PDB file of C-alpha atoms in Angstrom:
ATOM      1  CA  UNK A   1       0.000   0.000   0.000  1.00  0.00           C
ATOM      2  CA  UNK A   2       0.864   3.451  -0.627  1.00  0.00           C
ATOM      3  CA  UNK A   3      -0.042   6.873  -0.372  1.00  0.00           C
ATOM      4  CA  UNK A   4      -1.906   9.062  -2.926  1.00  0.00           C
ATOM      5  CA  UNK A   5      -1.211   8.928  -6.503  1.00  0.00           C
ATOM      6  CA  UNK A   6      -2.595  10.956  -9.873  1.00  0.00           C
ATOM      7  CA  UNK A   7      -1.105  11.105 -12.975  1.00  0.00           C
ATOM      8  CA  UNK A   8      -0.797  14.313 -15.098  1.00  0.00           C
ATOM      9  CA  UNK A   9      -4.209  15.011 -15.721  1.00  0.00           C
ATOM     10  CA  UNK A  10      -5.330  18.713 -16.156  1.00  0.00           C
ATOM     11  CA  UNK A  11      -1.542  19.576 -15.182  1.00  0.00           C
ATOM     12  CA  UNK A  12      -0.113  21.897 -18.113  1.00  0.00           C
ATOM     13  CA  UNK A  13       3.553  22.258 -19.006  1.00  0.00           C
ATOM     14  CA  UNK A  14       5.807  25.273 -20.249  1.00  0.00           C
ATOM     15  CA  UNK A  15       9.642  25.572 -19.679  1.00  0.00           C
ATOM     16  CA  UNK A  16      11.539  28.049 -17.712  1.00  0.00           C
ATOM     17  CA  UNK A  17      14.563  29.492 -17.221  1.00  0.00           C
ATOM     18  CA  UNK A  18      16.176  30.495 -14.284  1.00  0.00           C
ATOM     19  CA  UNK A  19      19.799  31.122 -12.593  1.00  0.00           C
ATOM     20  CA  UNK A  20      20.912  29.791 -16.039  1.00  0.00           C
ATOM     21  CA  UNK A  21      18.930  26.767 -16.062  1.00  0.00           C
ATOM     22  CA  UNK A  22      15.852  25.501 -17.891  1.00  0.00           C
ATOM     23  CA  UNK A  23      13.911  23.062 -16.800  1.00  0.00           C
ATOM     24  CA  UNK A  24       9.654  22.113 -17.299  1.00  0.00           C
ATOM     25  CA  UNK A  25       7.029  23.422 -14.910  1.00  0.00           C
ATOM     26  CA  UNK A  26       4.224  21.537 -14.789  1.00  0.00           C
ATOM     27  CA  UNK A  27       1.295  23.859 -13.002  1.00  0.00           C
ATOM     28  CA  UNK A  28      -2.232  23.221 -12.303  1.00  0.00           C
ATOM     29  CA  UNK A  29      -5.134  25.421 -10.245  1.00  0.00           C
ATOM     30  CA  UNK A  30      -5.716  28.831  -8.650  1.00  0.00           C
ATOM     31  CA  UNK A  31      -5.152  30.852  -5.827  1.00  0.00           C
ATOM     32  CA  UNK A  32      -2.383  31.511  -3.967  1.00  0.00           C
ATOM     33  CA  UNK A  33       1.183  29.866  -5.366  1.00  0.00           C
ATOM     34  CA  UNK A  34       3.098  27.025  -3.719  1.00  0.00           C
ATOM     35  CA  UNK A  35       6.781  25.734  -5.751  1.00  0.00           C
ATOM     36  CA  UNK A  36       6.468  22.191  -4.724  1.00  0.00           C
ATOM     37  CA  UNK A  37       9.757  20.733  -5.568  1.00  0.00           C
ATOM     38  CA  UNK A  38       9.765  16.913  -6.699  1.00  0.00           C
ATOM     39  CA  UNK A  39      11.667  14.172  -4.713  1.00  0.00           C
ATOM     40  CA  UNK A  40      13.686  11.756  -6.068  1.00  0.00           C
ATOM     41  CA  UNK A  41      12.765  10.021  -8.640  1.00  0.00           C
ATOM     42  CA  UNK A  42      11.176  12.893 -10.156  1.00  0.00           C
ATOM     43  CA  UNK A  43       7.644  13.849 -10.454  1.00  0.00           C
ATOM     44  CA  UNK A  44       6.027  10.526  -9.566  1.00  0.00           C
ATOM     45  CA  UNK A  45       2.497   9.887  -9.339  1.00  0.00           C
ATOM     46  CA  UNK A  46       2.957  10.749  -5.061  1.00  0.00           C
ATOM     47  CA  UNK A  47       3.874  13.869  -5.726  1.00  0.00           C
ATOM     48  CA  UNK A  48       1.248  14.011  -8.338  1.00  0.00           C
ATOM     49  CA  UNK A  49      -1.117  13.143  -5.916  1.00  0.00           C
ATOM     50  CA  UNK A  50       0.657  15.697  -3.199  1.00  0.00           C
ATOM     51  CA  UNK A  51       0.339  18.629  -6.051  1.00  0.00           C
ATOM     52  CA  UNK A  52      -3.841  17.856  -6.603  1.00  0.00           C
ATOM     53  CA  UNK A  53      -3.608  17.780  -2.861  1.00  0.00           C
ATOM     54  CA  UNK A  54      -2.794  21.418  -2.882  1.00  0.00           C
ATOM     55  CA  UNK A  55      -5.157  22.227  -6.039  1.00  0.00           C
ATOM     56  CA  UNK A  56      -7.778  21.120  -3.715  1.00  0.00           C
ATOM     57  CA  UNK A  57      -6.975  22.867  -1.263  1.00  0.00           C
ATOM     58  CA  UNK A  58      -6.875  26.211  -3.422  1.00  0.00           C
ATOM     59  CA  UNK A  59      -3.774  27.265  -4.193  1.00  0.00           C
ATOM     60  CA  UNK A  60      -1.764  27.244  -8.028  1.00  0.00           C
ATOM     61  CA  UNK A  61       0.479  24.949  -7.795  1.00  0.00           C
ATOM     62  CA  UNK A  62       4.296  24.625 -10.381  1.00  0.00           C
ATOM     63  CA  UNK A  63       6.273  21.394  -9.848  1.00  0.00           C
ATOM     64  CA  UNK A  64       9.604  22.288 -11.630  1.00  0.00           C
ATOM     65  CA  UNK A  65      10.939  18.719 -13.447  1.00  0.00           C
ATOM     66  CA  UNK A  66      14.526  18.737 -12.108  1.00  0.00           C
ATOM     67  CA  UNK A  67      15.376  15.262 -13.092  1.00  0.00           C
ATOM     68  CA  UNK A  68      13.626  11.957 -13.931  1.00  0.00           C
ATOM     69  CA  UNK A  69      10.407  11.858 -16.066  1.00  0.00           C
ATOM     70  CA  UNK A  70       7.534  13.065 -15.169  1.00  0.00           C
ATOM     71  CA  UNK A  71       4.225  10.796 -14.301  1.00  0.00           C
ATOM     72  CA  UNK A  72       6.706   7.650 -14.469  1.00  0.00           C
ATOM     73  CA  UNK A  73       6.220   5.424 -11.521  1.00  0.00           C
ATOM     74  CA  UNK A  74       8.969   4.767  -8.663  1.00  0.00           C
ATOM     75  CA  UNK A  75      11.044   1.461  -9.298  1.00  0.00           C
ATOM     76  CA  UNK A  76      13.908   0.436  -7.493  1.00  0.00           C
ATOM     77  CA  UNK A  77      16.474   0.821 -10.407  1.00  0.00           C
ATOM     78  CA  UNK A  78      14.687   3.983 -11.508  1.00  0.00           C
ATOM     79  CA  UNK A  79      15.236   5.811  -7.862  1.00  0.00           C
ATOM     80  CA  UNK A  80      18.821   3.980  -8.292  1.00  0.00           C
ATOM     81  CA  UNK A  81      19.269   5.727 -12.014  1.00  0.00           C
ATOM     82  CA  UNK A  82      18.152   9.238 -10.974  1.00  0.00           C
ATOM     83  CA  UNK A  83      20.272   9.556  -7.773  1.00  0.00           C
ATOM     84  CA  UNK A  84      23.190   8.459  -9.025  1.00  0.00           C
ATOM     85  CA  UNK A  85      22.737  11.211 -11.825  1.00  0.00           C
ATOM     86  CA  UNK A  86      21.791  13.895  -9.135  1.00  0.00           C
ATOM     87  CA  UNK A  87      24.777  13.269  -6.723  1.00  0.00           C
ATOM     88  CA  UNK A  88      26.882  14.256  -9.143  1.00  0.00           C
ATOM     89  CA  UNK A  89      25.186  17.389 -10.925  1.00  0.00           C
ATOM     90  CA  UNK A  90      27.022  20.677  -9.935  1.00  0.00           C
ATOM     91  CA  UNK A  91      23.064  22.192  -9.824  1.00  0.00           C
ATOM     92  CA  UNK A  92      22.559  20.314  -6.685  1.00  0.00           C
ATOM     93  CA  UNK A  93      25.441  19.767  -5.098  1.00  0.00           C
ATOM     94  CA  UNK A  94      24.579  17.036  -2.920  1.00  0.00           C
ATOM     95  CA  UNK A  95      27.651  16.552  -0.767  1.00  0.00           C
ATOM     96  CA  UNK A  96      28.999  19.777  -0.055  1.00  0.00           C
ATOM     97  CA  UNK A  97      28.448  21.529   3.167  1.00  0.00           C
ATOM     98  CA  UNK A  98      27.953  25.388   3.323  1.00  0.00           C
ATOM     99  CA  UNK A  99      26.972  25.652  -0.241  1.00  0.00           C
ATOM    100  CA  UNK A 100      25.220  27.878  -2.029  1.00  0.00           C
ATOM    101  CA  UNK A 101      23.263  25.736  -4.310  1.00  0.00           C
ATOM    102  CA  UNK A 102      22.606  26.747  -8.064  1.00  0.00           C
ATOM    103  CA  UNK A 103      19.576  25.200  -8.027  1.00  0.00           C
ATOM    104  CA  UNK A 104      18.461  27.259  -5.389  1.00  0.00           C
ATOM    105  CA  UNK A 105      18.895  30.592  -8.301  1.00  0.00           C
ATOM    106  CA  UNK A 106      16.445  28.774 -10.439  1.00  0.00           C
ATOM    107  CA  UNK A 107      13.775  27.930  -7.525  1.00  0.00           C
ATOM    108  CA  UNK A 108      13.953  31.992  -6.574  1.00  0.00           C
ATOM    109  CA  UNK A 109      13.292  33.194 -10.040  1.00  0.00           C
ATOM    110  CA  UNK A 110      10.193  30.444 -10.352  1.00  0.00           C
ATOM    111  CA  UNK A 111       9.210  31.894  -7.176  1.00  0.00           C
ATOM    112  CA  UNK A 112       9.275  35.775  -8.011  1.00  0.00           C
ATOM    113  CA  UNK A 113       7.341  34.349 -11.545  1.00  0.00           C
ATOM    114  CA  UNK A 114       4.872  32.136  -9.641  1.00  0.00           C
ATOM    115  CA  UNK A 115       3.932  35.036  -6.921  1.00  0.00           C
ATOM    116  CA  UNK A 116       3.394  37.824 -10.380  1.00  0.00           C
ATOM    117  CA  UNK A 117       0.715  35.725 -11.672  1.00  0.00           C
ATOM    118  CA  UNK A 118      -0.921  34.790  -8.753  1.00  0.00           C
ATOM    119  CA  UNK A 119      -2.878  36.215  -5.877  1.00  0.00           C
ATOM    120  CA  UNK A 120      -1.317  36.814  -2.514  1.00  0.00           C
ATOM    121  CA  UNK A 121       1.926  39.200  -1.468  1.00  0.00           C
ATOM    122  CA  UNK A 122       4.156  35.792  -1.755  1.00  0.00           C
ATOM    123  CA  UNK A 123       4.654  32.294  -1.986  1.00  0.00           C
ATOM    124  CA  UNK A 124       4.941  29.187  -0.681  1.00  0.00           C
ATOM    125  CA  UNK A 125       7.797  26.558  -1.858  1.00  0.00           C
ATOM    126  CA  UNK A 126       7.516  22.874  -0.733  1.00  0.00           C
ATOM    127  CA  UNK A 127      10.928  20.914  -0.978  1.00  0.00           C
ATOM    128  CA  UNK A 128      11.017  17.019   0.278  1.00  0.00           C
ATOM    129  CA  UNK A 129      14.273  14.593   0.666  1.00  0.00           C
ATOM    130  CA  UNK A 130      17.310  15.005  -1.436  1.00  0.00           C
ATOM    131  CA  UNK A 131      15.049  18.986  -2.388  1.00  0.00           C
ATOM    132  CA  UNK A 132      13.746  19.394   0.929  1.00  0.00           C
ATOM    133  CA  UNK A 133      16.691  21.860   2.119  1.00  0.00           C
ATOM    134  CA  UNK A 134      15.897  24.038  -1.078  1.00  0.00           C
ATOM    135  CA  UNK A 135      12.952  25.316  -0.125  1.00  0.00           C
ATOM    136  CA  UNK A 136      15.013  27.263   2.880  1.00  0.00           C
ATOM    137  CA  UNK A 137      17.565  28.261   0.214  1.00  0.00           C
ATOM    138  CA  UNK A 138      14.399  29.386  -2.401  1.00  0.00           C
ATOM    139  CA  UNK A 139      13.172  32.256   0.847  1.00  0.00           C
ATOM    140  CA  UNK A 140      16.123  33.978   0.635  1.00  0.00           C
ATOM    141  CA  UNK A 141      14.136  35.919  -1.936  1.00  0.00           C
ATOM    142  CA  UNK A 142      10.784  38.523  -0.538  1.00  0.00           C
ATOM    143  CA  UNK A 143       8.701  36.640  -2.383  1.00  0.00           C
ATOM    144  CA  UNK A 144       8.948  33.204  -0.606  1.00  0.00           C
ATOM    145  CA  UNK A 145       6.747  33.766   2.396  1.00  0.00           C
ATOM    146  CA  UNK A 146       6.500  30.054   3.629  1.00  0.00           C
ATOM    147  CA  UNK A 147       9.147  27.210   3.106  1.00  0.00           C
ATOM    148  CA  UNK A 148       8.339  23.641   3.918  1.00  0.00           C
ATOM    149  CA  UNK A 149      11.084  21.559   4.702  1.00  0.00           C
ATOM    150  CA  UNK A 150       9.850  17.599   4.434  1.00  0.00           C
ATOM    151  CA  UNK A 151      12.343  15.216   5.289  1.00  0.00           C
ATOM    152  CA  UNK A 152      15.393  17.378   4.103  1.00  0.00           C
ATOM    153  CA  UNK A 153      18.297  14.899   2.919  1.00  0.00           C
ATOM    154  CA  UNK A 154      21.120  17.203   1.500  1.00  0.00           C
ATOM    155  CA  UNK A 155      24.071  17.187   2.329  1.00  0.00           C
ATOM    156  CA  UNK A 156      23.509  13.672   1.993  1.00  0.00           C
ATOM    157  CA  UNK A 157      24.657  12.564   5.908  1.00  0.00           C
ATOM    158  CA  UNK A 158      27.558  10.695   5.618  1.00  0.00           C
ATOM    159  CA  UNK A 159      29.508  12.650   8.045  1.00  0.00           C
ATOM    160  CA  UNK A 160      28.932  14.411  11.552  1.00  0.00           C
ATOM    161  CA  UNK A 161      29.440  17.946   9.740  1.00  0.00           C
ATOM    162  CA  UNK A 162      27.168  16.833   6.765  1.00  0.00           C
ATOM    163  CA  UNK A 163      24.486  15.494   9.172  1.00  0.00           C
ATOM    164  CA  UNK A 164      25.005  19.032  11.231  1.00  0.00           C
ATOM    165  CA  UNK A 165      24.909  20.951   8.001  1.00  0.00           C
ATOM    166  CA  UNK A 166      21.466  23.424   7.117  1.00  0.00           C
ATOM    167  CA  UNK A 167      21.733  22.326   3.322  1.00  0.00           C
ATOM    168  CA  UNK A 168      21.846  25.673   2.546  1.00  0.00           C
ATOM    169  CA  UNK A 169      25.202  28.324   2.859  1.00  0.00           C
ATOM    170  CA  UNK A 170      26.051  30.479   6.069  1.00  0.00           C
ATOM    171  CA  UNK A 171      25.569  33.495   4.003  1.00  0.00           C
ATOM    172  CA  UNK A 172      22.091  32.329   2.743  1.00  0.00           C
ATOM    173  CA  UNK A 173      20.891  30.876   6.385  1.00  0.00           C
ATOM    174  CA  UNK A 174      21.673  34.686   7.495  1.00  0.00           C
ATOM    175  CA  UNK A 175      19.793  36.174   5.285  1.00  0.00           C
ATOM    176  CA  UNK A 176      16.844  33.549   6.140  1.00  0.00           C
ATOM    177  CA  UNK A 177      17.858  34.061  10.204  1.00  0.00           C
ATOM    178  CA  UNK A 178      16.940  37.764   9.605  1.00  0.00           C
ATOM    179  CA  UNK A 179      14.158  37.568   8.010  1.00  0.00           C
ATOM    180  CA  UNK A 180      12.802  35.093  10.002  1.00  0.00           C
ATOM    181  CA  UNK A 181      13.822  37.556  13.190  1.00  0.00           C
ATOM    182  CA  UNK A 182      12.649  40.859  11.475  1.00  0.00           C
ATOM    183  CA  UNK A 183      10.059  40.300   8.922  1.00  0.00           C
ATOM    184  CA  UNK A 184       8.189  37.836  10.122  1.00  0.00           C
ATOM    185  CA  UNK A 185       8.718  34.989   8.338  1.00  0.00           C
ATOM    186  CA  UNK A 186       8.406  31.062   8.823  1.00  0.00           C
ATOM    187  CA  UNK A 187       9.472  28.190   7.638  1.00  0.00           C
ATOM    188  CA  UNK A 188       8.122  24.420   8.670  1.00  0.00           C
ATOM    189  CA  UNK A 189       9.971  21.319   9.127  1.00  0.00           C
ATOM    190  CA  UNK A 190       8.661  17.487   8.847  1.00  0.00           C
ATOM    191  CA  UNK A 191      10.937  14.082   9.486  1.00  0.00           C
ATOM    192  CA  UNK A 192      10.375  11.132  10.940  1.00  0.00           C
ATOM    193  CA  UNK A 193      11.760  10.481  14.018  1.00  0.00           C
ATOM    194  CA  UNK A 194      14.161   7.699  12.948  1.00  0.00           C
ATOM    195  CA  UNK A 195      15.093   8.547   9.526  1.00  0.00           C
ATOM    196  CA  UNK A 196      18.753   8.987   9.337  1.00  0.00           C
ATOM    197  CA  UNK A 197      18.302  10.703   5.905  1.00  0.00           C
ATOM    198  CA  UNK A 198      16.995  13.702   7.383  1.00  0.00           C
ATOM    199  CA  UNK A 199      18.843  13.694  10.778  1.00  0.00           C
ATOM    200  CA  UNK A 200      17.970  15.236  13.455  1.00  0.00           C
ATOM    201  CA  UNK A 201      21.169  17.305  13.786  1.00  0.00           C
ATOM    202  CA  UNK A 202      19.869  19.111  10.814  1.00  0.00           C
ATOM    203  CA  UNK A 203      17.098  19.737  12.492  1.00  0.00           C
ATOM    204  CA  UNK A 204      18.767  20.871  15.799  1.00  0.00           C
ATOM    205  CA  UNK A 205      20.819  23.550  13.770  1.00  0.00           C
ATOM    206  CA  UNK A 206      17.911  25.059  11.986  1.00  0.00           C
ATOM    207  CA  UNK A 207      16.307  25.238  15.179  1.00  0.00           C
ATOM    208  CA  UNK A 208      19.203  27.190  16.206  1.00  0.00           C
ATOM    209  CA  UNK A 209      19.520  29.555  13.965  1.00  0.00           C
ATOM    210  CA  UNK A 210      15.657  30.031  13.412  1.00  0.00           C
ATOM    211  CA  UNK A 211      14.124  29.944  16.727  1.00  0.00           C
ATOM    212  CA  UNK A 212      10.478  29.989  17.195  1.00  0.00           C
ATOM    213  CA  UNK A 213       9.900  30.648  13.657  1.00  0.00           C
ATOM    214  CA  UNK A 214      10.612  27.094  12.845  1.00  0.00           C
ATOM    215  CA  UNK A 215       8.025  24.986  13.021  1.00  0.00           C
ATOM    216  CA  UNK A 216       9.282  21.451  13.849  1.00  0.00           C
ATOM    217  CA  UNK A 217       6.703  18.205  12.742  1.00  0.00           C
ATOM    218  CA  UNK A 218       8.371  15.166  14.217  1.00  0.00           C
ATOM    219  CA  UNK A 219       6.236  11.700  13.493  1.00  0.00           C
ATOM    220  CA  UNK A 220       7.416   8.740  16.027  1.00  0.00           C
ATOM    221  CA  UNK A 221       9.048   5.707  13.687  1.00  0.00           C
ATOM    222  CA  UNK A 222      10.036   3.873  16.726  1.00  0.00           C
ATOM    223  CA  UNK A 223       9.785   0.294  17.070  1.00  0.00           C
ATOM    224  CA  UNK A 224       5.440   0.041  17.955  1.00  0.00           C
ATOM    225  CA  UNK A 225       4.287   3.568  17.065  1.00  0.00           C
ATOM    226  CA  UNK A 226       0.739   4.107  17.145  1.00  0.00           C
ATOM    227  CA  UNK A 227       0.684   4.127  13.137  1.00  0.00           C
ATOM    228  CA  UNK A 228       2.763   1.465  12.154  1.00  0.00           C
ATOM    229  CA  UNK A 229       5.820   3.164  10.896  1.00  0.00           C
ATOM    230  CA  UNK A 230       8.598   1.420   9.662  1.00  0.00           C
ATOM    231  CA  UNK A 231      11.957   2.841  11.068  1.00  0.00           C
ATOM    232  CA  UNK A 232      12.547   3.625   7.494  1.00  0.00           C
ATOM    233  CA  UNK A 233       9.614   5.538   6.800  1.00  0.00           C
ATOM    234  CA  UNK A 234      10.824   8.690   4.857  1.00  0.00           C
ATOM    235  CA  UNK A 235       8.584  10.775   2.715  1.00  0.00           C
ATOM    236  CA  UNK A 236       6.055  12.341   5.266  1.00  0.00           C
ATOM    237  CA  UNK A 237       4.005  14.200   2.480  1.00  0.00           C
ATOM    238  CA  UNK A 238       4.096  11.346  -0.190  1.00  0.00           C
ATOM    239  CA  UNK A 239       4.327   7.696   0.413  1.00  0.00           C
ATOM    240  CA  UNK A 240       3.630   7.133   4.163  1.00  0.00           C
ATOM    241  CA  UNK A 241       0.410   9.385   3.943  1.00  0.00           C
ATOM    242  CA  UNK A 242      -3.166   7.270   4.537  1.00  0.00           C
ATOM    243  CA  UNK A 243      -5.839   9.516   3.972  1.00  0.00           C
ATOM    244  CA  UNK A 244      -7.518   8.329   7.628  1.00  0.00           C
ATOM    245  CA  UNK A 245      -8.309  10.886  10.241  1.00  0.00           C
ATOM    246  CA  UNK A 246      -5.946  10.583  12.820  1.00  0.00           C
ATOM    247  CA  UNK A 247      -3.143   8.654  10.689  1.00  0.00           C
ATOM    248  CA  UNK A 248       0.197  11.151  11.657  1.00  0.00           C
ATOM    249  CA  UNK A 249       1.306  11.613   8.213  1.00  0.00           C
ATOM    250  CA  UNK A 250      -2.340  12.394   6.953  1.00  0.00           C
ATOM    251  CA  UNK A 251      -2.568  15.045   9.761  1.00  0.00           C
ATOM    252  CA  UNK A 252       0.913  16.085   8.983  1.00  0.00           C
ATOM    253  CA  UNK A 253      -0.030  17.348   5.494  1.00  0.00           C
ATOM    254  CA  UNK A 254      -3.331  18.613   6.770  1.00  0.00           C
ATOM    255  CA  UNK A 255      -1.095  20.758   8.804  1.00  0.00           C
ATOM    256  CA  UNK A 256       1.200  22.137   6.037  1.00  0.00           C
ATOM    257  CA  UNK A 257      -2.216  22.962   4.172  1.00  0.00           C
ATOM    258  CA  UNK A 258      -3.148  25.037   7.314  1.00  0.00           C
ATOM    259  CA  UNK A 259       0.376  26.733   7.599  1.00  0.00           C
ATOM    260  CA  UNK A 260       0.165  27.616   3.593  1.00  0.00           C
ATOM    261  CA  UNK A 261      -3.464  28.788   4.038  1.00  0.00           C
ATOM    262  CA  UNK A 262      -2.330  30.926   6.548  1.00  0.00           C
ATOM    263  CA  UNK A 263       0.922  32.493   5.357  1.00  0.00           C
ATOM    264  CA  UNK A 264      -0.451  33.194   1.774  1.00  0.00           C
ATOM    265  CA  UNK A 265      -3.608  34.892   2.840  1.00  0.00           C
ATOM    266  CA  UNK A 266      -1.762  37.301   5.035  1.00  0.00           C
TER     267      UNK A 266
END
């Protein structure tokens, strides 16, 4: 069993450019804007069925195709294929600590073009696993007004400094810290409590750095949680959700709906 899937129904797609990259944007509904940035593999039916999620909910939502192929179903040797080829692209930079991220140039300009042609003084940007980190590095820019952070997985955390390490640069995270401290924003975080993909460290330093205005959602993976968990339950938003009241995944993204809701319409 899994969690919700669509395929690309009603979703229309137009390429970009940005921070000297091009990728598609697939983008579907009204309202207020939310990036939602695909996990690895790509845009797979989950986060297909994450982005009508959001339609539903009322907001316009662009999922930017940053690698794999979009609609294509998760397989072991296609999540094997795609991370292999993202580890190593300079746009993503997946093992370096204190980096200022390329792709996080291209996610700022979709969000300043996302926020123009929709209603609301800013946007939301939702990044999960090896792109959950991004979505901190995307509100550097004004018009970012809420980042979600779902189980954010780069650095990759090989190391102590890796696992330690924001996923975004010291000179970015500032910029975040003070806007966070002066202008009100906030940003959201989701992991499970044992994934060692999105440590906890990680956690512990945004924390840190961004006080009260991050929003920690930790769901219990321990051996006989309430929900069933497996200690390698991973993608909060996508595969471990159950659409069942109660279900801490389900409630999870009921609660990022809420925080998006209420950020945008500000």
């Amino acid at each position: 069993m899994s969690g919700p899937e669509a395929d690309l129904s009603g979703w229309s797609s137009t390429p970009f450019t940005g921070g000297g990259y091009t990728h598609d944007v697939y983008r579907k509904g009204s309202g207020p804007g939310v990036v939602l940035i695909p996990e690895i593999p790509g845009i797979h039916p989950g986060v297909l069925g994450l982005g009508n999620h959001l339609v539903d909910n009322g907001f316009t939502v662009a999922i930017p195709s940053l690698f794999g192929e979009p609609g294509k179903a998760v397989s072991a040797g296609y999540m094997a294929a795609t991370i292999s080829r993202a580890c190593v692209a300079r746009e993503f930079a997946a093992m370096a600590t204190d980096k200022q991220r390329p792709v996080a140039q291209f996610l700022r300009a979709l969000a300043r073009d996302l926020n123009a042609s929709t209603p609301g003084k800013g946007v939301g940007v939702i990044g999960q696993c090896f792109t959950g980190g991004f979505a901190l590095a995307a509100a550097v820019d004004d018009s970012v007004l809420a980042p979600v952070l779902s189980q954010p997985s780069v650095p990759l955390p090989l190391t102590p400094a890796q696992r330690r390490d924001p996923g975004l640069s010291e000179s970015e995270l500032r910029v975040v810290a003070d806007r966070c401290a002066n202008d009100g924003l906030c940003a959201m975080g989701l992991r499970f409590s044992e994934d060692k993909m999105a440590p906890r460290e990680r956690f512990a330093t945004l924390k840190q750095r961004l006080g009260d205005a991050f929003a920690v959602i930790e769901i219990d993976s321990s051996p006989g949680n309430a929900d069933g968990f497996s200690r390698m339950a991973h993608s909060v938003l996508t595969d471990e959700v159950r659409e069942v009241d109660g279900q801490a995944a389900y409630e999870a993204r009921k609660r990022v709906a809420e925080f998006l809701t209420d950020r945008l319409s500000q």
